[in-house]
């Protein structure tokens, strides 16, 4: 287990953030949390640490900025519990991943998120697969907010559920806004 001890002076920079790996660049992630937890995740751009020129600002606000399909198959994030707080304006926010183009499996988000943009308990967006995951954090996204996925089509959301409060523009217990997504055996 890892405690990030996040606070105003110790804010998380998303894995894969920065000018060399900005939010438009793909990054291959193969992360198995081994059923451990990452707690103390903290991001708040209403403090001096965040500005439009910082490495932090050049990403989605999440534990991982973006995961994509690797050269040797699907990337993944699995078997992980994440707990913390994200209060960020103007950026898309996710409890675990900003943009998912691969597989998120067996993950739990207990991240309370508040943004004037789009927010998702597990992922903000992406055409990947989310399975066997659940969210218990409260999610507020003025554009769109979902307990599992914030917006855009995912390939599949399978065996997932949400118990967090969802508030915002376009909202949904599983997905805020999405099209052409297979949603199977999920509940809110």
Short mmCIF file of C-alpha atoms in Angstrom, two decimals:
data_model
loop_
_atom_site.label_atom_id
_atom_site.label_comp_id
_atom_site.label_asym_id
_atom_site.label_seq_id
_atom_site.Cartn_x
_atom_site.Cartn_y
_atom_site.Cartn_z
CA UNK A 1 0.00 0.00 0.00
CA UNK A 2 1.14 3.53 -0.77
CA UNK A 3 0.07 6.73 1.00
CA UNK A 4 0.83 9.75 -1.19
CA UNK A 5 0.19 12.11 1.77
CA UNK A 6 -1.34 14.65 -0.59
CA UNK A 7 -2.05 18.24 0.48
CA UNK A 8 -1.73 21.77 -0.95
CA UNK A 9 2.07 21.55 -0.85
CA UNK A 10 2.30 17.92 -1.99
CA UNK A 11 0.10 17.52 -5.05
CA UNK A 12 0.04 14.56 -7.37
CA UNK A 13 1.38 14.91 -10.93
CA UNK A 14 -0.42 12.33 -13.09
CA UNK A 15 1.71 9.48 -14.40
CA UNK A 16 2.37 10.32 -18.05
CA UNK A 17 1.87 14.08 -17.66
CA UNK A 18 4.17 16.73 -19.04
CA UNK A 19 5.48 18.33 -22.17
CA UNK A 20 7.30 15.18 -23.32
CA UNK A 21 4.21 13.05 -22.71
CA UNK A 22 1.38 15.55 -22.98
CA UNK A 23 -2.27 14.61 -22.91
CA UNK A 24 -2.29 13.94 -26.65
CA UNK A 25 0.60 11.45 -26.63
CA UNK A 26 -0.01 7.74 -26.07
CA UNK A 27 1.65 6.02 -23.16
CA UNK A 28 1.71 2.28 -22.63
CA UNK A 29 0.88 1.29 -19.06
CA UNK A 30 0.99 -2.20 -17.60
CA UNK A 31 0.15 -1.74 -13.93
CA UNK A 32 -1.03 -4.50 -11.60
CA UNK A 33 -1.73 -3.09 -8.14
CA UNK A 34 -1.73 -6.56 -6.58
CA UNK A 35 -4.94 -5.67 -4.69
CA UNK A 36 -3.12 -2.90 -2.83
CA UNK A 37 -4.22 0.68 -2.29
CA UNK A 38 -2.98 4.13 -3.21
CA UNK A 39 -4.38 6.70 -0.78
CA UNK A 40 -3.77 10.41 -0.25
CA UNK A 41 -4.19 11.34 -3.93
CA UNK A 42 -4.62 15.13 -3.92
CA UNK A 43 -4.97 17.62 -6.77
CA UNK A 44 -6.28 21.17 -6.45
CA UNK A 45 -5.54 23.80 -9.07
CA UNK A 46 -6.84 26.57 -6.85
CA UNK A 47 -3.39 26.69 -5.27
CA UNK A 48 -0.16 28.26 -6.46
CA UNK A 49 1.39 24.95 -7.57
CA UNK A 50 -0.83 24.66 -10.63
CA UNK A 51 -0.64 27.03 -13.56
CA UNK A 52 -0.96 26.72 -17.30
CA UNK A 53 2.82 26.40 -17.74
CA UNK A 54 3.34 23.57 -15.27
CA UNK A 55 3.87 19.88 -16.11
CA UNK A 56 0.82 19.23 -13.95
CA UNK A 57 -1.44 21.36 -16.13
CA UNK A 58 -0.54 19.45 -19.30
CA UNK A 59 -2.60 16.38 -18.47
CA UNK A 60 -5.93 14.99 -17.42
CA UNK A 61 -6.35 15.21 -13.66
CA UNK A 62 -6.13 11.59 -12.50
CA UNK A 63 -3.70 9.04 -11.06
CA UNK A 64 -2.74 8.12 -14.65
CA UNK A 65 -3.01 10.71 -17.43
CA UNK A 66 -3.71 8.23 -20.25
CA UNK A 67 -3.25 4.56 -21.05
CA UNK A 68 -3.15 3.18 -24.57
CA UNK A 69 -2.72 -0.11 -26.34
CA UNK A 70 0.88 -1.24 -26.29
CA UNK A 71 2.85 -2.81 -29.13
CA UNK A 72 2.55 -6.26 -27.56
CA UNK A 73 -1.18 -6.14 -26.83
CA UNK A 74 -3.58 -4.28 -24.59
CA UNK A 75 -2.18 -2.14 -21.81
CA UNK A 76 -3.94 -2.38 -18.47
CA UNK A 77 -4.47 -1.11 -14.98
CA UNK A 78 -5.85 -3.74 -12.64
CA UNK A 79 -6.30 -4.84 -9.03
CA UNK A 80 -6.06 -1.38 -7.48
CA UNK A 81 -7.89 0.75 -4.88
CA UNK A 82 -7.44 4.54 -5.15
CA UNK A 83 -8.58 7.09 -2.57
CA UNK A 84 -8.25 10.86 -2.54
CA UNK A 85 -9.55 14.22 -3.70
CA UNK A 86 -9.43 16.11 -7.00
CA UNK A 87 -10.72 19.70 -7.25
CA UNK A 88 -9.62 21.02 -10.61
CA UNK A 89 -11.18 23.54 -12.97
CA UNK A 90 -10.71 23.45 -16.76
CA UNK A 91 -9.25 19.91 -16.86
CA UNK A 92 -11.00 16.59 -17.35
CA UNK A 93 -10.82 14.53 -14.15
CA UNK A 94 -10.87 10.79 -13.45
CA UNK A 95 -10.48 8.80 -10.28
CA UNK A 96 -7.97 6.40 -11.83
CA UNK A 97 -7.38 7.33 -15.50
CA UNK A 98 -7.95 10.38 -17.63
CA UNK A 99 -8.20 8.66 -21.01
CA UNK A 100 -8.54 4.87 -21.23
CA UNK A 101 -7.72 3.24 -24.57
CA UNK A 102 -6.94 -0.15 -23.01
CA UNK A 103 -8.33 -2.17 -20.09
CA UNK A 104 -9.15 -1.15 -16.53
CA UNK A 105 -10.07 -4.19 -14.45
CA UNK A 106 -10.82 -4.97 -10.79
CA UNK A 107 -10.31 -1.38 -9.65
CA UNK A 108 -12.07 0.72 -7.01
CA UNK A 109 -12.16 4.51 -6.92
CA UNK A 110 -12.93 6.35 -3.71
CA UNK A 111 -11.83 9.69 -5.13
CA UNK A 112 -14.08 12.70 -4.60
CA UNK A 113 -13.95 14.81 -7.78
CA UNK A 114 -15.13 18.34 -8.48
CA UNK A 115 -14.56 20.15 -11.79
CA UNK A 116 -16.22 22.61 -14.13
CA UNK A 117 -15.32 20.21 -16.94
CA UNK A 118 -15.97 16.46 -17.35
CA UNK A 119 -15.46 13.83 -14.62
CA UNK A 120 -15.62 10.05 -14.28
CA UNK A 121 -15.19 7.91 -11.19
CA UNK A 122 -12.95 5.36 -12.94
CA UNK A 123 -12.06 7.11 -16.24
CA UNK A 124 -12.94 10.40 -17.89
CA UNK A 125 -13.13 9.09 -21.45
CA UNK A 126 -11.68 6.68 -23.95
CA UNK A 127 -12.55 3.81 -26.25
CA UNK A 128 -11.28 1.11 -23.89
CA UNK A 129 -12.78 -1.56 -21.65
CA UNK A 130 -13.75 -1.13 -18.00
CA UNK A 131 -14.71 -4.30 -16.16
CA UNK A 132 -15.27 -5.46 -12.60
CA UNK A 133 -14.78 -1.93 -11.24
CA UNK A 134 -16.75 0.29 -8.91
CA UNK A 135 -16.81 3.86 -7.72
CA UNK A 136 -17.77 5.06 -4.23
CA UNK A 137 -16.48 8.65 -4.52
CA UNK A 138 -18.71 11.68 -5.13
CA UNK A 139 -18.37 13.03 -8.68
CA UNK A 140 -19.21 16.57 -9.84
CA UNK A 141 -18.62 17.58 -13.45
CA UNK A 142 -20.37 20.62 -14.85
CA UNK A 143 -20.05 19.38 -18.47
CA UNK A 144 -20.64 15.67 -17.90
CA UNK A 145 -20.26 13.31 -14.93
CA UNK A 146 -20.51 9.55 -14.55
CA UNK A 147 -19.84 7.10 -11.77
CA UNK A 148 -17.70 4.88 -14.00
CA UNK A 149 -17.14 6.86 -17.24
CA UNK A 150 -17.47 10.60 -17.77
CA UNK A 151 -17.98 10.82 -21.53
CA UNK A 152 -17.22 9.39 -25.00
CA UNK A 153 -17.84 5.82 -26.05
CA UNK A 154 -16.09 2.99 -24.30
CA UNK A 155 -15.91 -0.38 -26.03
CA UNK A 156 -17.46 -2.05 -23.02
CA UNK A 157 -18.42 -1.44 -19.40
CA UNK A 158 -18.96 -4.82 -17.74
CA UNK A 159 -19.82 -5.85 -14.16
CA UNK A 160 -19.40 -2.33 -12.75
CA UNK A 161 -21.33 -0.28 -10.23
CA UNK A 162 -21.47 3.14 -8.63
CA UNK A 163 -22.62 4.19 -5.14
CA UNK A 164 -21.18 7.73 -5.18
CA UNK A 165 -23.31 10.85 -5.65
CA UNK A 166 -23.19 12.17 -9.22
CA UNK A 167 -23.84 15.88 -9.91
CA UNK A 168 -23.41 18.06 -12.97
CA UNK A 169 -24.50 18.78 -16.52
CA UNK A 170 -25.11 15.48 -18.30
CA UNK A 171 -25.01 12.88 -15.54
CA UNK A 172 -25.38 9.14 -15.17
CA UNK A 173 -24.67 6.56 -12.51
CA UNK A 174 -22.57 4.52 -14.94
CA UNK A 175 -21.77 7.03 -17.73
CA UNK A 176 -22.42 10.75 -18.07
CA UNK A 177 -22.64 10.83 -21.86
CA UNK A 178 -21.74 8.02 -24.21
CA UNK A 179 -22.77 6.34 -27.45
CA UNK A 180 -22.12 2.92 -28.94
CA UNK A 181 -21.00 1.50 -25.60
CA UNK A 182 -21.91 -1.98 -24.48
CA UNK A 183 -23.03 -1.74 -20.82
CA UNK A 184 -23.61 -5.17 -19.27
CA UNK A 185 -24.48 -6.27 -15.73
CA UNK A 186 -23.95 -2.82 -14.19
CA UNK A 187 -25.92 -0.87 -11.59
CA UNK A 188 -26.07 2.47 -9.83
#
